[in-house]
Coordinates of C-alpha atoms in Angstrom, one line a residue:
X180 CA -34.8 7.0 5.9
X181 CA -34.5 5.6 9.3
X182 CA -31.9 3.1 11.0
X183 CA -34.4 -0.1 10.2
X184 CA -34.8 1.1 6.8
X185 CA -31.0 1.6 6.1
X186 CA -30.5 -1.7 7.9
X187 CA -32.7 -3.5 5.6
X188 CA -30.9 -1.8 2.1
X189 CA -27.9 -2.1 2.8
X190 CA -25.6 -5.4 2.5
X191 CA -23.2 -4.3 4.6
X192 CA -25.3 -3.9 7.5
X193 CA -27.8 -6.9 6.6
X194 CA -28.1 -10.2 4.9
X195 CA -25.7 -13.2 4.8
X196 CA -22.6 -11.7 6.2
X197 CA -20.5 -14.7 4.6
X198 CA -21.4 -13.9 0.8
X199 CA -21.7 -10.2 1.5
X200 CA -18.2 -9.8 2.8
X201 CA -17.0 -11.8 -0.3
X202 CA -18.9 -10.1 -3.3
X203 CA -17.7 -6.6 -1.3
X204 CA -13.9 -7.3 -0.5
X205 CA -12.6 -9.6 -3.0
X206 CA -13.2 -6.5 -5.9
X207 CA -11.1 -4.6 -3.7
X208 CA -8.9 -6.7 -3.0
X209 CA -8.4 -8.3 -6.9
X210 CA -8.0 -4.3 -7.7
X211 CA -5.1 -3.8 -5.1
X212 CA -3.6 -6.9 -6.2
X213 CA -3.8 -6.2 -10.0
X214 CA -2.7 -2.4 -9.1
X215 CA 0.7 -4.3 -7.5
X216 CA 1.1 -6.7 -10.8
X217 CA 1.4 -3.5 -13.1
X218 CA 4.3 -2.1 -10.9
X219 CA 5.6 -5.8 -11.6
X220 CA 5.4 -5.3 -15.1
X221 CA 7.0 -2.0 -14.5
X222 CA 9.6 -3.9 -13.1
X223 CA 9.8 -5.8 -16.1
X224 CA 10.5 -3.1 -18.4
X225 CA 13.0 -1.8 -16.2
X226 CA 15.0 -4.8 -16.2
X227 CA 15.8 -5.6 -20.1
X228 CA 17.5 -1.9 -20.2
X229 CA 20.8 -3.0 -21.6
X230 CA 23.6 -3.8 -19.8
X231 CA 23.7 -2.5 -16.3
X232 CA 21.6 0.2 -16.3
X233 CA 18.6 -2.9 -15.9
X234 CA 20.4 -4.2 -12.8
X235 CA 21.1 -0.8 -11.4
X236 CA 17.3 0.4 -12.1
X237 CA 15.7 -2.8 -10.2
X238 CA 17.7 -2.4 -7.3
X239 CA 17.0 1.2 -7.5
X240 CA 13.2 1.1 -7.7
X241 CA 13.2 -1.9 -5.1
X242 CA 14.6 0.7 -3.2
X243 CA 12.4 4.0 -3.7
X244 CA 9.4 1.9 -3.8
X245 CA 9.8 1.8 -0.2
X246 CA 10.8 5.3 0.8
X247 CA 7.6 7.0 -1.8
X248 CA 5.9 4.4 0.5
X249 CA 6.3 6.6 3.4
X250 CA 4.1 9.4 2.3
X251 CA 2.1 7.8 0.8
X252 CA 1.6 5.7 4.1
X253 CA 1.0 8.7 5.9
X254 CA -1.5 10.0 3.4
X255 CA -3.2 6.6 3.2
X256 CA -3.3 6.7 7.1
X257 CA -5.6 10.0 6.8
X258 CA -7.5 8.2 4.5
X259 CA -8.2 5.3 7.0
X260 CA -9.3 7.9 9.5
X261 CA -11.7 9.9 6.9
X262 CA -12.7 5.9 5.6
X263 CA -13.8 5.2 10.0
X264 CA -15.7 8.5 10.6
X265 CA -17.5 8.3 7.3
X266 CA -18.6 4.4 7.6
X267 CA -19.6 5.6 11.2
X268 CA -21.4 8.5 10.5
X269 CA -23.2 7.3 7.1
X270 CA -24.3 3.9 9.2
X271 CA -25.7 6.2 11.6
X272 CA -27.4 8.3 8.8
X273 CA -25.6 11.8 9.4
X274 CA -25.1 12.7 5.8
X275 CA -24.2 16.2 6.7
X276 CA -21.4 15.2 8.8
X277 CA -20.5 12.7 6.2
X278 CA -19.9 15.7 3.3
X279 CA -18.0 17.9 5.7
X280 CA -15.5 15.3 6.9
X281 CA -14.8 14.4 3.1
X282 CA -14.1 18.0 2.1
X283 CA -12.0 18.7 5.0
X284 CA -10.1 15.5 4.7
X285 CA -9.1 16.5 1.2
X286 CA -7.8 20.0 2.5
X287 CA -5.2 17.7 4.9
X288 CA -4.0 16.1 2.1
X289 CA -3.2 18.9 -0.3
X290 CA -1.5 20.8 2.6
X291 CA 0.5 17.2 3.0
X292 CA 1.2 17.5 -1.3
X293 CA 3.0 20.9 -0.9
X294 CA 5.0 19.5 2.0
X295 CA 6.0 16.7 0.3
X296 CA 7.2 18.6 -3.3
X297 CA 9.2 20.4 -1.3
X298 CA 10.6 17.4 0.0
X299 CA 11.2 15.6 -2.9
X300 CA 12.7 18.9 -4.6
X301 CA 15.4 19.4 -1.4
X302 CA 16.1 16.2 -0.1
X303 CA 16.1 13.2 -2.7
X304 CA 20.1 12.7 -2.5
X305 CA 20.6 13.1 1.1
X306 CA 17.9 10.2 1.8
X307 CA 19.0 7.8 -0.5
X308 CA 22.7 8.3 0.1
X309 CA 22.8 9.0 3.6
X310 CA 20.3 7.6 5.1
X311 CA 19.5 4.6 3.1
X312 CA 23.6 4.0 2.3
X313 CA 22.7 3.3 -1.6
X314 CA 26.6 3.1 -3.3
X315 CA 28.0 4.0 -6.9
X316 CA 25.8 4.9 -9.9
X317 CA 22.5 3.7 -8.7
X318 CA 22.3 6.0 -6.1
X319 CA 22.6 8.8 -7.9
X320 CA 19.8 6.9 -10.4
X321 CA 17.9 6.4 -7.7
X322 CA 17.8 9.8 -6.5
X323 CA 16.8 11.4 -9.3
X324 CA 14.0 8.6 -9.6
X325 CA 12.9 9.7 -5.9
X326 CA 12.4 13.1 -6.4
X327 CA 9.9 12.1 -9.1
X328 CA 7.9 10.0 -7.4
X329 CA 7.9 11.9 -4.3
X330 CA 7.3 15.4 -6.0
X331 CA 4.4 13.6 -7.8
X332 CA 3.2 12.2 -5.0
X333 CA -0.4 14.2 -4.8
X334 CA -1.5 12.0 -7.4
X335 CA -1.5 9.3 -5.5
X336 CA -2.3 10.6 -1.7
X337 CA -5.4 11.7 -4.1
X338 CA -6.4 8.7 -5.6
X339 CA -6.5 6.4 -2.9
X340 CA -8.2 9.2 -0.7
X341 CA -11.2 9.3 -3.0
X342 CA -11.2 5.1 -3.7
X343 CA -11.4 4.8 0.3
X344 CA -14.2 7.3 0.5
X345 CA -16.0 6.1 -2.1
X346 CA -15.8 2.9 -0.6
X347 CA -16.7 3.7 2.8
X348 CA -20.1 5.1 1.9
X349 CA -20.3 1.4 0.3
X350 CA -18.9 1.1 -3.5
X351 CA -16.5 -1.1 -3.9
X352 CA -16.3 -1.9 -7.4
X353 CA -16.3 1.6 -9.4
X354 CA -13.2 2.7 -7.2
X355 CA -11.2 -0.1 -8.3
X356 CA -12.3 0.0 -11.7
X357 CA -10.7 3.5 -12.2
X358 CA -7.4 2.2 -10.3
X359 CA -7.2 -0.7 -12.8
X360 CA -7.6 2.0 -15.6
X361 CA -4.5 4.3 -14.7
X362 CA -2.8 1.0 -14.3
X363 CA -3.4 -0.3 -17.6
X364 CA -2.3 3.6 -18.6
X365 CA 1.0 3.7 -16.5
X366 CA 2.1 0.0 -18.0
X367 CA 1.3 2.3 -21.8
X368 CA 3.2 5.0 -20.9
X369 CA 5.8 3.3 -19.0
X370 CA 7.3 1.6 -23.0
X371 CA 6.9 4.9 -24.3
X372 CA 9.1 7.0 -21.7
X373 CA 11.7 4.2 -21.1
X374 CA 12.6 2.7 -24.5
X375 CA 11.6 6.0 -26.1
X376 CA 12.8 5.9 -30.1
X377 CA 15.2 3.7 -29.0
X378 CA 15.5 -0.4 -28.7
X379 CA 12.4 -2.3 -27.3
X380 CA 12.0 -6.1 -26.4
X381 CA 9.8 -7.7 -29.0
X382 CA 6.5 -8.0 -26.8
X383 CA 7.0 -4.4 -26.7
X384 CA 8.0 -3.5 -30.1
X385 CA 4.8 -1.2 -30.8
X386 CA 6.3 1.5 -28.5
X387 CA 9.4 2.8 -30.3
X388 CA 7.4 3.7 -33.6
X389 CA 4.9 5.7 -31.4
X390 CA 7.3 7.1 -29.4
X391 CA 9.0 8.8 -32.4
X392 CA 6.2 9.6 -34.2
X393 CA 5.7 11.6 -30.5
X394 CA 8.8 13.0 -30.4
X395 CA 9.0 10.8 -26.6
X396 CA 12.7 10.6 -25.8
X397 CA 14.0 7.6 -24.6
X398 CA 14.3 8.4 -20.7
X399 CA 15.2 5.0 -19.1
X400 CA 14.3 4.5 -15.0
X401 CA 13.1 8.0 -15.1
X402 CA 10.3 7.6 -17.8
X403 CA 9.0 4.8 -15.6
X404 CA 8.4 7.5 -12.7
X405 CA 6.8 9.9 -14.9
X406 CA 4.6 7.3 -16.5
X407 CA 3.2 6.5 -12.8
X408 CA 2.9 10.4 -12.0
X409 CA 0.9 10.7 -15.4
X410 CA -1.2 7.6 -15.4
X411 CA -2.1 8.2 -11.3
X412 CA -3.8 11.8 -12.2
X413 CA -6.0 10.0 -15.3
X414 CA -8.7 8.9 -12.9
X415 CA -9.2 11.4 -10.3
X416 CA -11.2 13.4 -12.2
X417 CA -13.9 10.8 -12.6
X418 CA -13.7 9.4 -9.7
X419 CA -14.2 13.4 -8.5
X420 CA -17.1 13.4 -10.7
X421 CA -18.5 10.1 -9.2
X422 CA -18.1 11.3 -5.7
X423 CA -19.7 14.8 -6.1
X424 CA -22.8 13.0 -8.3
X425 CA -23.7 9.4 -6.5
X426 CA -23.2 10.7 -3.0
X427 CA -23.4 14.3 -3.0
X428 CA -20.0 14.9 -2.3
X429 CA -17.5 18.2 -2.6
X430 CA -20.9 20.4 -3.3
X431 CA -20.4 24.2 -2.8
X432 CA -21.7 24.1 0.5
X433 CA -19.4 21.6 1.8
X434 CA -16.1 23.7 0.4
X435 CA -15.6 25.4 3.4
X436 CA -12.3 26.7 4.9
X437 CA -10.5 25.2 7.2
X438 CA -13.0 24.0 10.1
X439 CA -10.5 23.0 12.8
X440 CA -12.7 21.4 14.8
X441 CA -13.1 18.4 11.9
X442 CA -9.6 18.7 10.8
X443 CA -8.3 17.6 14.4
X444 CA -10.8 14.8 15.0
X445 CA -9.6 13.3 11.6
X446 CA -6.1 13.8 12.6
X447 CA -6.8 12.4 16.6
X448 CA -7.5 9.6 14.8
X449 CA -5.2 9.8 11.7
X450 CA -1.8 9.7 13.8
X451 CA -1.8 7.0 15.3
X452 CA -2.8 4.8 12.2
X453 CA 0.0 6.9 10.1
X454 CA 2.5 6.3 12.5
X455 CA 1.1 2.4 12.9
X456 CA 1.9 2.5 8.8
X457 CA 5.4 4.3 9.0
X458 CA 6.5 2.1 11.4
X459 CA 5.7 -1.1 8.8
X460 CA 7.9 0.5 6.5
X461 CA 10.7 1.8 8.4
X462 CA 10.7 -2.0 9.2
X463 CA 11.1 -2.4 5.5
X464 CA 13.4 0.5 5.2
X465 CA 15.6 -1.0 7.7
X466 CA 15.9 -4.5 6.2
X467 CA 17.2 -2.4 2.9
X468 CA 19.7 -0.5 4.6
X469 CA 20.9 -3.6 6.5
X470 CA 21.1 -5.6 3.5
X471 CA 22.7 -2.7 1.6
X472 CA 25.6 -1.9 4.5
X473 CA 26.9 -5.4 5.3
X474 CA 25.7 -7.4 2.2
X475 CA 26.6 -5.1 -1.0
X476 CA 29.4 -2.9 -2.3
X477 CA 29.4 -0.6 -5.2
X478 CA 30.8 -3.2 -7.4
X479 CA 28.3 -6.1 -6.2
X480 CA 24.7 -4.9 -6.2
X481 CA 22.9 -8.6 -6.5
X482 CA 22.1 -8.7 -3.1
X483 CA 19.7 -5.3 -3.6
X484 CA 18.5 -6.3 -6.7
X485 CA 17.2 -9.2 -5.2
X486 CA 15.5 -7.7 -2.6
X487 CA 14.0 -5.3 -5.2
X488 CA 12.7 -7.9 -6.6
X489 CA 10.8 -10.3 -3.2
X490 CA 10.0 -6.9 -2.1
X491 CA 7.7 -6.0 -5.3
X492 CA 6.3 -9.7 -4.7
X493 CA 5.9 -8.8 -0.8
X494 CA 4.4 -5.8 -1.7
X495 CA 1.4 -8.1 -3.2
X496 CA 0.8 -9.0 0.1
X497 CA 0.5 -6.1 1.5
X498 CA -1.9 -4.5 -1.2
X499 CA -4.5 -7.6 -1.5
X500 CA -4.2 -7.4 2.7
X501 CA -5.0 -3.7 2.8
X502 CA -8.1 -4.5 0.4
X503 CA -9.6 -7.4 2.4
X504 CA -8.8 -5.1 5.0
X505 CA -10.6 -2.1 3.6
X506 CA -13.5 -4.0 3.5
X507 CA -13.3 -4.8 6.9
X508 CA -12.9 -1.6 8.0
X509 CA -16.2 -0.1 6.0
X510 CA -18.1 -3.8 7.7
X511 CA -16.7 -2.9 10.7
X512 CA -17.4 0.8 11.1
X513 CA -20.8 1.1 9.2
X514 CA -22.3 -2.0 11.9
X515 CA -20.9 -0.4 14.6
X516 CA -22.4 2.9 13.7
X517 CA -26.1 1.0 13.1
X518 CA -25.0 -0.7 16.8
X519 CA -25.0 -4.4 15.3
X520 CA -21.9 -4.6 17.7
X521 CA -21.4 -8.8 17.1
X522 CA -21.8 -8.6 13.1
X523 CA -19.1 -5.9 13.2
X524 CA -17.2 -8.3 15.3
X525 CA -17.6 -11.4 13.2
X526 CA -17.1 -9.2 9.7
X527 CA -13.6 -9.0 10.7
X528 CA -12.8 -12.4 11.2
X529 CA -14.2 -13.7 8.1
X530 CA -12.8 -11.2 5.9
X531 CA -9.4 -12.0 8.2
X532 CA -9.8 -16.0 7.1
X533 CA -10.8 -15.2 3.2
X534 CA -7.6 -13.3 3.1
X535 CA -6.0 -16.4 5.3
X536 CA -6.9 -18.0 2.0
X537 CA -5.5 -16.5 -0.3
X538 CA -2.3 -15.6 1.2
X539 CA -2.0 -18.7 1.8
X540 CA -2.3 -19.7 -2.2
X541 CA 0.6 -16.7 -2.9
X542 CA 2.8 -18.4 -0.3
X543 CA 2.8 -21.7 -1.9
X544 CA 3.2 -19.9 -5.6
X545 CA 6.3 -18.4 -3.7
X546 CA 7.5 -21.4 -2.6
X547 CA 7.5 -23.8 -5.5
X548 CA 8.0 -21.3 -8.4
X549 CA 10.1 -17.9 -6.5
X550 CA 12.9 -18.9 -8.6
X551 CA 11.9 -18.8 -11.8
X552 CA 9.1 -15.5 -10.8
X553 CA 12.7 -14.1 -9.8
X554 CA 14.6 -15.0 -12.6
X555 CA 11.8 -13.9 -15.2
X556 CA 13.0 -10.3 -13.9
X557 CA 16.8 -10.6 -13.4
X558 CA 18.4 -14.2 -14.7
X559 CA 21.6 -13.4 -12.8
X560 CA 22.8 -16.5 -10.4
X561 CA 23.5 -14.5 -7.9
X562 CA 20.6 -12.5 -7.2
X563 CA 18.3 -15.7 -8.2
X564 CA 20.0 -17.5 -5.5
X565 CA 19.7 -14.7 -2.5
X566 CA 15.8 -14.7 -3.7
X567 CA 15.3 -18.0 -3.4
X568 CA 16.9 -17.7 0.2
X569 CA 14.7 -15.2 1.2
X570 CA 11.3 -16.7 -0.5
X571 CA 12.0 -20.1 1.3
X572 CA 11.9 -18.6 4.5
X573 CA 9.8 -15.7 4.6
X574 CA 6.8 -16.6 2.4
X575 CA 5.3 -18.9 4.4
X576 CA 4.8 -16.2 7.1
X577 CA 2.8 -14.1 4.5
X578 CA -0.3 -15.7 5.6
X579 CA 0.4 -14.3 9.5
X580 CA 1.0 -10.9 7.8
X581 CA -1.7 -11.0 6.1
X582 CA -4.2 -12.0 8.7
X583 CA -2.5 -9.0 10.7
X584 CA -3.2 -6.4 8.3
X585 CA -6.7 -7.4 7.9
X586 CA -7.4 -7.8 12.0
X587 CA -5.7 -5.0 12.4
X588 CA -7.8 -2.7 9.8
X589 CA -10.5 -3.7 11.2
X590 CA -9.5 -2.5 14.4
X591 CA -9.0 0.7 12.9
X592 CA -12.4 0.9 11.9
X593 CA -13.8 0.8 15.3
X594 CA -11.9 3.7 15.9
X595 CA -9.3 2.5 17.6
X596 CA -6.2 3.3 16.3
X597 CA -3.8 3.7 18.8
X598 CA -4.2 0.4 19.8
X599 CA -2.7 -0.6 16.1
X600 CA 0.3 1.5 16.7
X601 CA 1.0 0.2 20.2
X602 CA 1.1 -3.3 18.9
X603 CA 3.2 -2.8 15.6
X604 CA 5.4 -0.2 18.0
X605 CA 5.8 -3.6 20.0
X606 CA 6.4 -6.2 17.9
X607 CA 9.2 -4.1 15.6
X608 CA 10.7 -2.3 18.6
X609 CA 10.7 -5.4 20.5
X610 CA 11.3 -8.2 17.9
X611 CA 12.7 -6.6 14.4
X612 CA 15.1 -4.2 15.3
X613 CA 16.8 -6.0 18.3
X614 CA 17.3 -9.3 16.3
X615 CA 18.2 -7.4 13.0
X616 CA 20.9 -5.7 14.5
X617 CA 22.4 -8.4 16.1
X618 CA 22.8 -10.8 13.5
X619 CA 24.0 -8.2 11.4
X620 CA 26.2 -5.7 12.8
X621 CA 27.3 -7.4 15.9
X622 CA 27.4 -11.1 14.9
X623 CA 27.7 -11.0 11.2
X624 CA 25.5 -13.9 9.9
X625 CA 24.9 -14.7 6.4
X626 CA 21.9 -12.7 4.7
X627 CA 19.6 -16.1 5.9
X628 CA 19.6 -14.9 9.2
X629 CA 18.1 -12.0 8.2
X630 CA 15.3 -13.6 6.6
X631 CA 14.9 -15.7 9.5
X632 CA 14.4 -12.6 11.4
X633 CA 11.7 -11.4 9.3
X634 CA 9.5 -14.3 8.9
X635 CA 9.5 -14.2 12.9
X636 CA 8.6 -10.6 12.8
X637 CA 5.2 -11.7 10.3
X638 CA 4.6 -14.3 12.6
X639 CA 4.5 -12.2 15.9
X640 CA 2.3 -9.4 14.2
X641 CA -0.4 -11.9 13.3
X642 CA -0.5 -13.3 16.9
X643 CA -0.4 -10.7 18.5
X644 CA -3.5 -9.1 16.9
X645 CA -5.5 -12.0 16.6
X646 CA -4.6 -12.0 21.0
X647 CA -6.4 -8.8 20.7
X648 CA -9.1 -9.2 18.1
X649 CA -10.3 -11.9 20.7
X650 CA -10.8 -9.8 23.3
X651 CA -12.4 -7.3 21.7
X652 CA -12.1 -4.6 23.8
X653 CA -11.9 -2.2 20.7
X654 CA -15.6 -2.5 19.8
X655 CA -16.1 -0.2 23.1
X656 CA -14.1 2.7 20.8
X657 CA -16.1 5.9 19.7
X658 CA -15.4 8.0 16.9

């Protein structure tokens, strides 16, 4: 099939960009979102554990969300490398280079796995009490909970590494599907681990029985990591299936060794975009230990849980964001690779303003009804009030954020990727961290300014990528 023919097939590359974009990223991003609204209900769970033990296991996944985060980050960002070349090379019609960058790309991440058990298995404590300064019982919760997550974290470097192939070569829909499916699995499995034989809520009254009939203990915070290890490895084998059957994928031909020649161009381009992402969440991580040093103590935790709690909400943001932005990425790369150099342009701008959209809907949600989204999770007046704080500030600045992850994935998928590091480098180096600091440790202002500081950072990422979306100096990128 030739590059007219292709053209003419394909939506991406053809047809009204406006309703193409749409019918491509809003499944993606409606499954990132609903894939974030299961960890809330996760959250959930945790919370009506009796007694402290609720309290102590919302601040402590609020915290260990974000440090898993990191690998998974730096998996995700060998993902978006695999996701460029692919929509490059399959817009171009090299379907030959297309099945040896997949294959190779999945050798990376199963080296990154082993590295990352042995992690988790050595250095779970020392993280969470050392670096990240978590106090009392819930560290030690916490830690345990981490070295779950983090030892299990193939599952997921996996399953979003086959979702972003499968949608690069242009499926959108079945990808999500199977994350909504160990979703649904994880939020099952989650009431049978934690409340085990033992006392449920009401809505969740089915579970016990089960459970003993199961012989399931009850294990509390850590069943709710061992439900997500479970419920992540469900759908890779179909979505294995789906990938070596629809697009010819992972065949015995392509299961080569190491070809080192592949394996550094994906990782030329993978670093920067890994190190783009690591530097988001060390942004995060920093925020947590700064409210965890000068705003908590082991006897007063509300201040964590709180931020346990916004965070989970934030992390919305980031996963409907990173799916508008996946489909910007696949718009962008496939047109450049057919050398339709102004629709790949134009596809990031409009999937930037749908996003604009609904960020901008979340934001107002946030706004008007934080407190009782907060207080549906933890009723405590305490940690309502600090979330209320921090939603009256910051959420407005969730649509900047968002419009920067989308501009800036799109970015990516022209290739250029160290461009997207410079400018997150910049704006956190430059911005974050400074101001942080300083109304924290040297002039000891209330948690507000804090939040203050944030919604600034949101705001600077967003303009200064939609400075250098304009210019579009990026589209000149190869990869």
């Amino acid at each position: 099939m030739n590059r007219q023919e292709r053209r003419a097939k394909s939506p991406i590359l053809s047809g009204p960009l406006w309703s193409n974009a749409a019918r491509f990223g809003f499944p993606l991003a409606l499954g990132m979102g609903m894939q974030t609204s299961f960890n809330l209900v996760d959250a959930y769970i945790i919370a009506r554990l009796q007694g402290d033990v609720g309290s102590q296991g919302l601040a402590a996944i609020g915290i260990c969300d974000q440090v898993s985060a990191l690998g998974t980050i730096v998996s995700y960002g060998i993902s978006i490398a695999t996701g460029t070349l692919l929509s490059r090379r399959h817009g171009a019609g090299d379907e030959a280079s297309v099945r040896a960058v997949a294959w190779q790309s999945s050798l990376i991440l199963l080296a990154m796995s082993a590295a990352f058990a042995l992690l988790a298995a050595f250095g779970s404590e020392f993280v969470m009490q050392d670096l990240i300064g978590a106090k009392g019982e819930m560290a030690l919760v916490a830690g345990r909970y981490l070295q779950i997550m983090v030892g299990g974290s193939f599952t997921i470097f996996l399953l979003l590494h086959l979702t972003t192939i499968l949608r690069a070569l242009g499926s959108s829909k079945t990808p999500i599907t199977f994350l909504v499916l160990g979703n649904v699995i994880n939020l099952l499995l989650a009431v049978l681990f934690v409340y085990g034989p033992g006392e449920a809520p009401p809505v969740f009254s089915w579970g016990p029985p089960i459970a003993r009939a199961l012989g399931i203990p009850r294990l509390e915070l850590l069943g709710a990591a061992w439900a997500t290890v479970i419920a992540r490895m469900v759908p890779l084998l179909p979505l294995i299936a789906i990938a070596a059957y629809r697009f010819k994928l992972f065949h015995r031909e392509s299961r080569t060794l190491p070809h080192w020649p592949t394996v550094r161009q994906i990782l030329r381009l993978a670093w920067p975009t890994s190190s783009q992402l690591v530097v988001r969440i060390l942004g995060i991580l920093l925020l947590i230990s700064l409210v965890t040093r000068a705003y908590s103590s082991a006897e007063d935790q509300s201040s964590v849980t709180a931020l346990g709690v916004v965070l989970r909400l934030e992390t919305m943001v980031l996963f409907v964001s990173l799916g508008w932005g996946s489909a910007a990425q696949t718009f962008m790369g496939q047109n450049m690779g057919a050398l339709q150099l102004r629709r790949a342009f134009n596809s990031g701008l409009l999937l930037s303003a749908y996003n604009f959209l609904m960020m901008a809907g979340f934001s107002v949600m946030c706004w008007f009804w934080g407190d009782r989204i907060v207080g549906f999770f933890d009723p405590h007046p305490a940690v309502v009030q600090t979330a209320h704080d921090y939603l009256r500030w910051v959420s407005p600045s969730y649509v900047g954020l968002g419009a920067g992850i989308v501009l800036g994935s799109a970015i990516q998928g022209a290739g250029a990727t160290r461009l997207t590091l410079i400018i997150d480098l910049a704006v956190v180096l430059l911005v974050q961290l400074p101001l942080s600091l300083a109304v924290t440790t040297f002039l000891h202002f209330p948690p507000t300014a804090l939040w203050q500081v944030m919604a600034l950072t949101y705001v600077c990422f967003a303009v200064a990528y939609a400075l250098i979306y304009r210019q579009g100096k990026f589209l000149r990128t190869r990869a």
